Coordinates of C-alpha atoms and ligand atoms in Angstrom, one line a residue:
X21 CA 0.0 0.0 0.0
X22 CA 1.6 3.1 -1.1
X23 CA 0.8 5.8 1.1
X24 CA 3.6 8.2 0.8
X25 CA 2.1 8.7 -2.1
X26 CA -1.6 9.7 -1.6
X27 CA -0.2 11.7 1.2
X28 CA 1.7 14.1 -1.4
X29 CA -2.0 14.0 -3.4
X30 CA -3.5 14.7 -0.4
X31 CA -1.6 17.3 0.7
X32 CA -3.6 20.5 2.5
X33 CA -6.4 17.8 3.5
X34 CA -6.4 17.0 7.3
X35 CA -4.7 13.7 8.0
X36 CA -3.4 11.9 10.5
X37 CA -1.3 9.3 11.2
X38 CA -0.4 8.7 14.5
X39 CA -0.8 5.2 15.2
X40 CA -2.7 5.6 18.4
X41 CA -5.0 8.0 17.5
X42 CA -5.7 6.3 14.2
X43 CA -6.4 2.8 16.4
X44 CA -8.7 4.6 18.3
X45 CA -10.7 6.4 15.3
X46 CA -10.3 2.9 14.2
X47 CA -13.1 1.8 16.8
X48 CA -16.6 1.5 17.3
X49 CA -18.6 -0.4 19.9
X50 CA -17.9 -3.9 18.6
X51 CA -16.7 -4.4 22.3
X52 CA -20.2 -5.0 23.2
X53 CA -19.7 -8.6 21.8
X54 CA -17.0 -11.0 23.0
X55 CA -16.8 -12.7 19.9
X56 CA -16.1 -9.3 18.0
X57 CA -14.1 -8.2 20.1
X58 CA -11.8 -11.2 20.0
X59 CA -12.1 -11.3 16.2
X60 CA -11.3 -7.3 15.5
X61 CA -9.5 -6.1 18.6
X62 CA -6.3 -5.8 16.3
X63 CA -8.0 -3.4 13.4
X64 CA -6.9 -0.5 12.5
X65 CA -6.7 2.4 9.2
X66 CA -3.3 3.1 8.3
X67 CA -4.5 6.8 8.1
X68 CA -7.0 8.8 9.2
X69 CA -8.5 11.4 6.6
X70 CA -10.9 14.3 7.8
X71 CA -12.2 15.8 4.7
X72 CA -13.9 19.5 5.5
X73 CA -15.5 19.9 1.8
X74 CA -17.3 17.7 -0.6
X75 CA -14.3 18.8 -3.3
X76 CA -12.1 17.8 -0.8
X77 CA -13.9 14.5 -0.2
X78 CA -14.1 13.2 -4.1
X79 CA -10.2 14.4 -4.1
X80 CA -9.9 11.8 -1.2
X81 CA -11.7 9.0 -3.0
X82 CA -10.5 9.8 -6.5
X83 CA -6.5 9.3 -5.2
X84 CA -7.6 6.0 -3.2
X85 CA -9.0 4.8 -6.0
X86 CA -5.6 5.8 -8.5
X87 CA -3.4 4.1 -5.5
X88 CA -5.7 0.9 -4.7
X89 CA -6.3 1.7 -1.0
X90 CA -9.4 0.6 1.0
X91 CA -11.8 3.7 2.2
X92 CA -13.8 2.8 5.2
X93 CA -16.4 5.7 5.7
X94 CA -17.2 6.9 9.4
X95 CA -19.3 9.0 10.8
X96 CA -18.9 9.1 14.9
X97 CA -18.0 5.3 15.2
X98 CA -21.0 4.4 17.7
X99 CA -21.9 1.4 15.5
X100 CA -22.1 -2.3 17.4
X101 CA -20.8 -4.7 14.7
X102 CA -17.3 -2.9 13.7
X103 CA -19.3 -1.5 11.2
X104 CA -16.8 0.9 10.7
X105 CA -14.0 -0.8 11.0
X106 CA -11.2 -0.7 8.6
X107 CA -10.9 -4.7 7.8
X108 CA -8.0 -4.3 5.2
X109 CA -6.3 -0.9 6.7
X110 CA -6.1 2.2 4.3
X111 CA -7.9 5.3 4.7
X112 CA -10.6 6.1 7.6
X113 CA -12.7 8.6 6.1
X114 CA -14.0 10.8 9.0
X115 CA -16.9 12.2 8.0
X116 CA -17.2 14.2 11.2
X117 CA -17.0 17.6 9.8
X118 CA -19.1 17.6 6.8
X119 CA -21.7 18.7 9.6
X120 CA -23.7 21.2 8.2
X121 CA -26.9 21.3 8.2
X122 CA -28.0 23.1 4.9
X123 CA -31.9 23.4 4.2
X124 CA -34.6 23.0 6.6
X125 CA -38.0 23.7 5.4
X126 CA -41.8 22.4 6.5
X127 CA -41.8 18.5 7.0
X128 CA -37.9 17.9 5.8
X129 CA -34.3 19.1 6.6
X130 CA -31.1 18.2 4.3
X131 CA -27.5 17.7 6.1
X132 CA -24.4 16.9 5.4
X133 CA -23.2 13.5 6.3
X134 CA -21.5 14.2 9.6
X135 CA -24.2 16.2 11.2
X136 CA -24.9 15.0 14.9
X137 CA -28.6 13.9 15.4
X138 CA -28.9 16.7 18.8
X139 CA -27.2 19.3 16.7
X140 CA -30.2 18.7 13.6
X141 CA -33.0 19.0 16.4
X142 CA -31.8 22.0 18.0
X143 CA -31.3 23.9 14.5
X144 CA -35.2 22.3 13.5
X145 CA -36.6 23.3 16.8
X146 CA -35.6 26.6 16.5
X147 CA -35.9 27.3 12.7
X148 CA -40.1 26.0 12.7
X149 CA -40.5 23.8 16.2
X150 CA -39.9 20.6 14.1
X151 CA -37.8 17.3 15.0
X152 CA -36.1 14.6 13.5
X153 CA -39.1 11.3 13.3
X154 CA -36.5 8.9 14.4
X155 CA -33.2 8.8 16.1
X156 CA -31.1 5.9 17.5
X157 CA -30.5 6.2 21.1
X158 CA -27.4 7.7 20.3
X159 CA -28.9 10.8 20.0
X160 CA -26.1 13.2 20.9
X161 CA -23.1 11.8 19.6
X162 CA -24.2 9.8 16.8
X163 CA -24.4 11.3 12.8
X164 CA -27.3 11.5 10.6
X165 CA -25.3 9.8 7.9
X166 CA -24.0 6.5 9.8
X167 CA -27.7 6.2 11.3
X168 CA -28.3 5.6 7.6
X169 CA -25.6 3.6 6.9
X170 CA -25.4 1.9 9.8
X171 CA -28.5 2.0 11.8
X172 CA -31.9 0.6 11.7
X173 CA -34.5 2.4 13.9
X174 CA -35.1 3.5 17.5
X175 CA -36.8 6.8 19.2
X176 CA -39.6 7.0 16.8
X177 CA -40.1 3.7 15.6
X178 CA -42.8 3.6 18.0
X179 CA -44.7 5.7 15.4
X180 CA -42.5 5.4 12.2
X181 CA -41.5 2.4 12.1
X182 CA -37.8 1.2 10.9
X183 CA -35.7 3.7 8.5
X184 CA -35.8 1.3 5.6
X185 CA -39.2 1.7 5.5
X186 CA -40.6 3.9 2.6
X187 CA -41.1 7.2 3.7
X188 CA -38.3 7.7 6.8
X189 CA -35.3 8.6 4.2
X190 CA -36.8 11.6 1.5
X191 CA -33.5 11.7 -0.8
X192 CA -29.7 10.8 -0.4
X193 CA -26.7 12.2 -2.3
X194 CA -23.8 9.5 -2.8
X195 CA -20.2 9.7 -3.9
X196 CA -18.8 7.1 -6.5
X197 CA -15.4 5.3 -5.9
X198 CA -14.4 5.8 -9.3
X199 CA -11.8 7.0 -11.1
X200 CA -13.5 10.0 -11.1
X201 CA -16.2 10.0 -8.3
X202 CA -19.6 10.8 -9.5
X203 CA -22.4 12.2 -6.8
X204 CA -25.3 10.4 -7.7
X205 CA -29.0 11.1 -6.4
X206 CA -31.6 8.9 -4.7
X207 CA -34.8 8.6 -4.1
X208 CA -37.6 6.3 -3.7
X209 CA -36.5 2.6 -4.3
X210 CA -32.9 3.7 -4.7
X211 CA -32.6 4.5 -1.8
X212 CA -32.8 1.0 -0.5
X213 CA -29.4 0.7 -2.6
X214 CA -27.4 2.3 0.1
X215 CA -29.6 2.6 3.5
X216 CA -28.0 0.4 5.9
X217 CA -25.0 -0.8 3.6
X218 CA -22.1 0.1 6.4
X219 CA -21.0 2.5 3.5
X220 CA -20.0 -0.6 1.6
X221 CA -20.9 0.9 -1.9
X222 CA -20.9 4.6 -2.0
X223 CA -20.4 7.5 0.6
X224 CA -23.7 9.6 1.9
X225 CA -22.8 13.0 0.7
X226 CA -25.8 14.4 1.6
X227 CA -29.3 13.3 3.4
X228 CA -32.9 14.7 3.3
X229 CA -35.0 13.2 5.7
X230 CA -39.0 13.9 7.0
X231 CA -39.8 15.7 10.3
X232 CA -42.4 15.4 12.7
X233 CA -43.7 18.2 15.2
X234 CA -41.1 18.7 17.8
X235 CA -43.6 18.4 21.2
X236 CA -41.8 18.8 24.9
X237 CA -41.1 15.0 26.0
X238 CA -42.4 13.9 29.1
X239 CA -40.2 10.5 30.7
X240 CA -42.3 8.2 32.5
X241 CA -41.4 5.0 34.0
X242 CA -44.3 2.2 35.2
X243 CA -43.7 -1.0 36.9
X244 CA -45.1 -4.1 37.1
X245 CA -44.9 -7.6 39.2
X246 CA -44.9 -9.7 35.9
X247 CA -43.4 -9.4 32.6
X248 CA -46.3 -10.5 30.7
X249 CA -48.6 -7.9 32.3
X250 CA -45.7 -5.4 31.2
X251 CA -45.6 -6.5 27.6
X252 CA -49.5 -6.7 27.7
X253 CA -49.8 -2.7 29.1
X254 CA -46.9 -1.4 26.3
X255 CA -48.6 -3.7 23.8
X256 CA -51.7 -1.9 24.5
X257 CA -49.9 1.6 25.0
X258 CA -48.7 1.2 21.4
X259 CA -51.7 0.7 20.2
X260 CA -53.5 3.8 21.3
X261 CA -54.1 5.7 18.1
X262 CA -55.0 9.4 19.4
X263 CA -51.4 9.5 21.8
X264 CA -48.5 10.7 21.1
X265 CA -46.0 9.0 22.1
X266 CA -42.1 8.5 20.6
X267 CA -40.7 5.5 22.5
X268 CA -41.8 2.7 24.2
X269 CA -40.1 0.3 26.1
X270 CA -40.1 -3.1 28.6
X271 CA -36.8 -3.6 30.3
X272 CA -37.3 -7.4 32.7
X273 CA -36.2 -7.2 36.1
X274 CA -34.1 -6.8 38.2
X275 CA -32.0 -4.7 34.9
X276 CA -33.5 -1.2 35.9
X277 CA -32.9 -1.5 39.4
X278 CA -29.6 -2.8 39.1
X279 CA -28.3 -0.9 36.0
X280 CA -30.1 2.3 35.7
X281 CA -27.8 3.9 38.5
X282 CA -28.9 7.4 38.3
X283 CA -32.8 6.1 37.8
X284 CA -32.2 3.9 41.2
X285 CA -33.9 5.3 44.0
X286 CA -36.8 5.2 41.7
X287 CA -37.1 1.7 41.0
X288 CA -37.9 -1.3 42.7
X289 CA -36.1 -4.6 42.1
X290 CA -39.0 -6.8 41.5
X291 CA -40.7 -4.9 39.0
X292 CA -40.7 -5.1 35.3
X293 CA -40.3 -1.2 34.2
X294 CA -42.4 0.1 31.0
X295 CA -40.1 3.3 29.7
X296 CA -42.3 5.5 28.3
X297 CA -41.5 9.4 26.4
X298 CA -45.0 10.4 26.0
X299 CA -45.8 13.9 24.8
X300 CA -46.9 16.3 27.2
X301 CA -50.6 17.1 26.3
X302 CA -51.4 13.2 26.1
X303 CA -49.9 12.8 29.8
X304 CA -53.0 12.8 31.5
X305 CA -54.7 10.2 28.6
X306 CA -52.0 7.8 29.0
X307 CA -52.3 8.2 32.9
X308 CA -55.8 7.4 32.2
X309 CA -55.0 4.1 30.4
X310 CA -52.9 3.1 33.2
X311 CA -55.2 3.4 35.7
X312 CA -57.2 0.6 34.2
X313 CA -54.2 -2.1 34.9
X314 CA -54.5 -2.6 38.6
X315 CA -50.8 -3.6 39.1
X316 CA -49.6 -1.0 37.3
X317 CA -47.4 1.1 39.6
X318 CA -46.3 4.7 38.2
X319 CA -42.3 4.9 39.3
X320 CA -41.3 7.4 37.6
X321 CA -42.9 10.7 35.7
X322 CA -40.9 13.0 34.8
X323 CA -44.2 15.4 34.3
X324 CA -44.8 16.1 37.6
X325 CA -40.8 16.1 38.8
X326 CA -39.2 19.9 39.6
X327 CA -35.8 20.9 37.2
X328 CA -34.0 20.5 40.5
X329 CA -35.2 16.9 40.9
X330 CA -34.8 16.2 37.2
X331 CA -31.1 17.1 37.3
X332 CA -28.5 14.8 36.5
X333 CA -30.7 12.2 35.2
X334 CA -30.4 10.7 31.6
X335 CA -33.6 11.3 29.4
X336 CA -35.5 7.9 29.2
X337 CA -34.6 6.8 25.5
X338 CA -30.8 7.1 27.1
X339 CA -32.5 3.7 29.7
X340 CA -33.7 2.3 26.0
X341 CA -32.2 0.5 22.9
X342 CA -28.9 0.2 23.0
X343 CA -28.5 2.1 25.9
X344 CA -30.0 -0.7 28.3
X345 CA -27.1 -2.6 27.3
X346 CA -24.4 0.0 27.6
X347 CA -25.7 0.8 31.3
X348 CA -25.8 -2.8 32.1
X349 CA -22.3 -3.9 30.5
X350 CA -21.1 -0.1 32.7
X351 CA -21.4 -2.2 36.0
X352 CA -20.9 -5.9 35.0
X353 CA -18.5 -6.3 32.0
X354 CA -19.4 -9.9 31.1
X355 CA -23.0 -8.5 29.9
X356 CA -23.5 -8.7 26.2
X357 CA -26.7 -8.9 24.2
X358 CA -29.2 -10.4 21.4
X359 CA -31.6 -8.8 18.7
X360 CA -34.4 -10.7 18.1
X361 CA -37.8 -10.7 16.1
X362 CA -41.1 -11.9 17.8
X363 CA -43.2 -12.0 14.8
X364 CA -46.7 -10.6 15.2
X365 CA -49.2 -11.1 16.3
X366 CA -48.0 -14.4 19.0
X367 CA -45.3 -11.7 20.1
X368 CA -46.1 -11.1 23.9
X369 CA -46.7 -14.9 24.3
X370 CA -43.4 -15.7 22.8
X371 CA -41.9 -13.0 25.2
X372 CA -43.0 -14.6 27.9
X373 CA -41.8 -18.5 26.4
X374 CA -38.3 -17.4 26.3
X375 CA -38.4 -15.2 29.0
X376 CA -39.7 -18.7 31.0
X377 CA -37.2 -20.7 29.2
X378 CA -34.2 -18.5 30.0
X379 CA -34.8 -16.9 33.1
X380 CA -32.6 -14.4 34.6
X381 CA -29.8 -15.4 32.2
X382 CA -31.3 -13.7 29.2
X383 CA -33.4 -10.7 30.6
X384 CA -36.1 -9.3 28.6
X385 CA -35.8 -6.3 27.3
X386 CA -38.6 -5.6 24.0
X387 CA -38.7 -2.1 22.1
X388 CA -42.0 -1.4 20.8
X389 CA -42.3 -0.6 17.3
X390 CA -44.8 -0.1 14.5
X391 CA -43.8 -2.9 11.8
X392 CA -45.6 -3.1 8.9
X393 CA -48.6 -0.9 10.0
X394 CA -48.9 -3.3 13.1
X395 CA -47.9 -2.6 16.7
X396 CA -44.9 -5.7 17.9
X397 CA -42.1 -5.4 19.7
X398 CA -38.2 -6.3 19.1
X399 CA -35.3 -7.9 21.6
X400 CA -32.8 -6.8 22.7
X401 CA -32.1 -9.0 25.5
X402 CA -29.5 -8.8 27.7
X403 CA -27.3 -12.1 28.2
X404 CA -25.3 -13.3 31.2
X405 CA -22.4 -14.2 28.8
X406 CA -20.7 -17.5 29.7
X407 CA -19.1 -18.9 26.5
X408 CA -19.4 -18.6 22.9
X409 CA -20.5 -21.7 22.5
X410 CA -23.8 -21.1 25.0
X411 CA -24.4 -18.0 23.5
X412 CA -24.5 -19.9 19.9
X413 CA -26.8 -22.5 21.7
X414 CA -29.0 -19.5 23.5
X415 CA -29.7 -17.8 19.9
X416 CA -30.4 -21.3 18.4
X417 CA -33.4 -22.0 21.0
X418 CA -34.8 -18.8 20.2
X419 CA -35.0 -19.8 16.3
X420 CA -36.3 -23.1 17.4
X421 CA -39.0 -21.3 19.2
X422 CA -39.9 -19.4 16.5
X423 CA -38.1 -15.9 17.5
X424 CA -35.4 -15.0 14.6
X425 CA -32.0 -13.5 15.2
X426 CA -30.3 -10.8 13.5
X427 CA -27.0 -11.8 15.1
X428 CA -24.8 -8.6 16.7
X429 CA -22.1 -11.0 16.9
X430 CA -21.4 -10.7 13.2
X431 CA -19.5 -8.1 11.4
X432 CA -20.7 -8.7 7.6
X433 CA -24.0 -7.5 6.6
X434 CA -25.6 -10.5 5.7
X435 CA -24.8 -12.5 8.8
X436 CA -26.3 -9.2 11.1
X437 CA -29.7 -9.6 8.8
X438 CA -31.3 -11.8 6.5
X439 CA -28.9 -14.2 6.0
X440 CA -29.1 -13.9 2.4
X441 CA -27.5 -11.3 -0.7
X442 CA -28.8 -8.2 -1.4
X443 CA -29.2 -8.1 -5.0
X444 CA -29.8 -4.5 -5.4
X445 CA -27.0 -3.3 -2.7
X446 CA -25.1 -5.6 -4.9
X447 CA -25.7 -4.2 -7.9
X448 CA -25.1 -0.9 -6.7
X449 CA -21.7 -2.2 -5.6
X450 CA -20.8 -3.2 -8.7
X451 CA -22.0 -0.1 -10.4
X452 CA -20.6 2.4 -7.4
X453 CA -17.3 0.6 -6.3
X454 CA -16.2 -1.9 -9.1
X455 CA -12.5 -2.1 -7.3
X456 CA -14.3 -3.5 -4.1
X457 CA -12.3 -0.6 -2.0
X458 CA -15.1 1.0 0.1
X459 CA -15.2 -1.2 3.5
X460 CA -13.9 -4.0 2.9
X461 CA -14.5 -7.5 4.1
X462 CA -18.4 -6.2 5.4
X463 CA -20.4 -7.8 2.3
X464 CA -19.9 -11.4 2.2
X465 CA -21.8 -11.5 -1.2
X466 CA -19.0 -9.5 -3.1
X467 CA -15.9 -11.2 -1.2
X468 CA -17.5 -14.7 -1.7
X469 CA -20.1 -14.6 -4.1
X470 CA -20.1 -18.7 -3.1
X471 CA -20.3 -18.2 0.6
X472 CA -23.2 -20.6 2.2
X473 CA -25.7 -19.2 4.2
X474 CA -27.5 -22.3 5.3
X475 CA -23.8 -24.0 6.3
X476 CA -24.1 -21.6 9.7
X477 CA -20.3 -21.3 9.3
X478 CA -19.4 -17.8 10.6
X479 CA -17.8 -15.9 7.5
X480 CA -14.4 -15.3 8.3
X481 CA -12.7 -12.0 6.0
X482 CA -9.3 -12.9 4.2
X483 CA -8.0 -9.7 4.9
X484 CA -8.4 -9.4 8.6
X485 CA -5.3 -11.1 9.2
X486 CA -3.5 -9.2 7.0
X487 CA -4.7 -5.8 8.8
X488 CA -3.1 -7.5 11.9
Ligands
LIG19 C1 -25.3 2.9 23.3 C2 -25.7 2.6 21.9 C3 -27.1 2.8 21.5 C4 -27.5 2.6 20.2 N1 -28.8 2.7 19.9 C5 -29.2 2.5 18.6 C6 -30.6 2.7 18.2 O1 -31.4 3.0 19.0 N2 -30.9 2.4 16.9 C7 -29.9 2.1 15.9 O2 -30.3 2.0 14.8 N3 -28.6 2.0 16.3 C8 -28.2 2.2 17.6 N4 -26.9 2.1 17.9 C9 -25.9 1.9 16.8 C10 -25.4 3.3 16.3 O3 -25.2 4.2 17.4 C11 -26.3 4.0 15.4 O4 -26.6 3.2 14.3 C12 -25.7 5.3 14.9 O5 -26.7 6.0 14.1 C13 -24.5 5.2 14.0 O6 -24.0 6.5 13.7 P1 -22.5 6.8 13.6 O7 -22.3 8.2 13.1 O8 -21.8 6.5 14.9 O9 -22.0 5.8 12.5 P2 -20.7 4.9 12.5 O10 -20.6 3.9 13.6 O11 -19.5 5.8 12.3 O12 -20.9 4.2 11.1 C14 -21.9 3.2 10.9 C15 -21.8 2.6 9.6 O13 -22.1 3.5 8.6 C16 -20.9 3.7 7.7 N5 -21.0 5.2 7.4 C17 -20.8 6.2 8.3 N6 -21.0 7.3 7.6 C18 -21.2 7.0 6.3 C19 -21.5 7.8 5.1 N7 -21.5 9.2 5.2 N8 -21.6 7.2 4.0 C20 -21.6 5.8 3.9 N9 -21.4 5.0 5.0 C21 -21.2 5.7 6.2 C22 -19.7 3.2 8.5 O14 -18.7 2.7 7.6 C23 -20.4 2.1 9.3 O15 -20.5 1.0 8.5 C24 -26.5 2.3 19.2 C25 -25.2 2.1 19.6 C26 -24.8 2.3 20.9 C27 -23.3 2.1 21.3

């Protein structure tokens, strides 16, 4: 890899190459999973490239593409699955200061790549009190950008559903790894050519996405003595039509009380907590609701708390997604987690099946979403890790028992999914990167074409040992 030379083409673009700053740009949250971690502890870019301009930025890929070096794109590196990880070395794009946000107007708002998800809301709010539909829980350090490259859903999907679904992404501008880079535009169908394809076959340039009305939040936090009557009351909560309400949670006990330090006092170790952000004006409806579930017992609302009180405490979707995990893995280490589908409509009794099954050494922890027009949940339950082998045989019960897994153990796309090839993220990759450079080793359908999904052999990339 010749990168004396793409330096000198580089030159008056901000680089950086000290080794242990570029191993730690070189990072995301793959330490969440033992198995990635073992597999991609070792990983790093050779150098690290913050372009400040989109000229600058098709400069960048235009000389990795005369000098043959790998581009892996990233936005603030909070991915789970080394998403952003440079498998073969070369260049770590860092997108971080293409941040601007450039149009906002009634209903949608364009950025630049690198734009933090807190930074868009604030310039909404302000500009026409409008808000982003759906974040990941990431909020505040996370970039619009690798959300769409990266993410899948979260705050909002309560209401929105996932952000490959039609509607959640208006238009995106992506840059070619060609000779010379082309900025092509998408919309509608296209767009599923590059959403969530960890930057594998283009570069987000640009993002237009919808907004919703930005009401004031209101956190609230209900227990209950069993899971199922937990699952039942969120089910339920989901489903009311005329309340507004952006996230929706059910985290098993005793994970609140034991991992949602600053939420403690609050909490009680025996009850199964519903995490609720409802809007303000529908407090006193969804009050309403709960009054009709006898056990329900109100631990937490943040609507009739002081400032004073309300100090120092995260905001609720901070206790959700993958920030249940996070705090949980914050005070015992050997924590990781699962993602799983409970397909609708036998969800809440399949909940309660594994949740049986497993016990305290998989605790529950469901995100309510809107999925194809209907109201379900997802898992992302916690796991008591022991050994990789357990957690292999943990994620094949749930299959047995009719609850899929998109595996967060996995670094290639395919193995985190559907277990099968894109076709049209394939094509694009042909099309958009025909020297395989952008991410290497993350799309198992254009490094083995032949690879096996049925065989449940884990895909191992080529070039990970040579980045060692
Ligand atoms: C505590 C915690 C909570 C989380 N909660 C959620 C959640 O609720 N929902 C959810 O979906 N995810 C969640 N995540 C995962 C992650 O935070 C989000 O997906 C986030 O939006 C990723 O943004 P990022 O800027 O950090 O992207 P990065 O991690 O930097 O990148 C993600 C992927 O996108 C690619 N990429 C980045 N920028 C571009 C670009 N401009 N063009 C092309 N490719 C690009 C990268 O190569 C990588 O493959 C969570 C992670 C953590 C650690």
């Amino acid at each position: 890899m010749d990168l004396s030379q793409l330096k000198s083409d580089l030159g008056g673009i901000r680089m950086e190459d000290n080794e242990k700053i570029v191993l730690q740009k070189s990072r995301d949250f793959y330490w969440y999973s033992p198995v990635l971690k073992r597999q991609l502890d070792h990983v790093t870019a050779d150098l690290v490239v913050t372009p400040t301009s989109k000229d600058e930025l098709l400069r960048v890929m235009a000389a990795c593409w005369r000098h043959d070096i790998p581009v892996t794109p990233r936005g603030t590196g909070t991915g789970n699955y080394g998403q952003a990880m440079p498998l073969s070395g070369g260049v770590l794009l860092d997108l971080s200061a293409l941040d601007k946000v450039l149009d906002i107007r009634p209903g949608q708002v364009t950025t630049e790549p690198g734009a933090i998800l807190a930074k868009i809301d604030r310039q909404t709010r302000e500009h026409s009190a409008q808000e982003l539909r759906l974040h990941p829980s990431t909020y505040n350090t996370a970039s619009l950008g690798g959300f769409i490259a990266g993410g899948s859903g979260g705050v909002g999907s309560i209401k929105w559903g996932g952000l490959r679904d039609f509607g959640n992404v208006i238009a995106l501008e992506v840059a070619t790894m060609e000779e010379e880079p082309r900025l092509l535009k998408l919309s509608g169908a296209d767009l599923h050519k590059v959403c969530h394809a960890y930057g594998t076959n283009g570069i987000i340039t640009e993002v237009t996405v919808p907004l919703a009305p930005a009401y004031r939040w209101v956190d609230v936090i209900i227990g209950f003595p069993t899971l199922r009557q937990a699952a039942e009351y969120a089910n339920d909560l989901g489903e009311q039509d005329g309340l507004a309400i952006k996230e929706l949670a059910v985290v098993a006990a005793p994970v609140p009380h034991d991992y949602f330090l600053r939420h403690k006092k609050y909490l009680a170790r025996d009850r199964h907590a519903v995490i609720v952000m409802v809007a303000d004006f529908a407090l006193d409806a969804m009050l309403a609701l709960t009054d009709r579930y006898k056990t329900a017992d109100v631990l937490f609302n943040a609507g009739g708390m002081d400032a004073a009180e309300l100090k120092g405490l995260p905001p609720a979707f901070e206790l959700a997604w993958n920030h249940t995990t996070l705090r949980a893995l914050r005070v015992d280490p050997a924590i990781t987690y699962l993602q799983v589908l409970y397909p609708y409509p036998n969800q809440i009794e399949l909940v309660e099946k594994i949740h049986d099954r497993f016990g305290d050494e998989v605790p529950a922890h469901l995100e309510f979403v809107r999925f194809d027009g209907k109201v379900t949940c997802f898992g992302l339950p916690l796991v008591r890790f022991t050994s990789e082998e357990r957690l292999e045989e943990i994620m094949a019960i749930h299959e047995d028992m009719g609850a899929p897994i998109f595996n967060p153990h996995r670094y290639t796309l395919e193995e985190g999914g559907m277990k099968q090839t894109d076709e049209v993220q394939l094509a694009f990759k042909r099309e958009a990167d025909p020297k395989g450079l952008l991410n290497p080793g993350k799309m198992i359908a254009w490094e083995n074409p032949d690879f096996d999904f049925t065989s449940e052999k884990t895909y191992l990339f080529p070039g990970l040992q040579k980045a060692g």
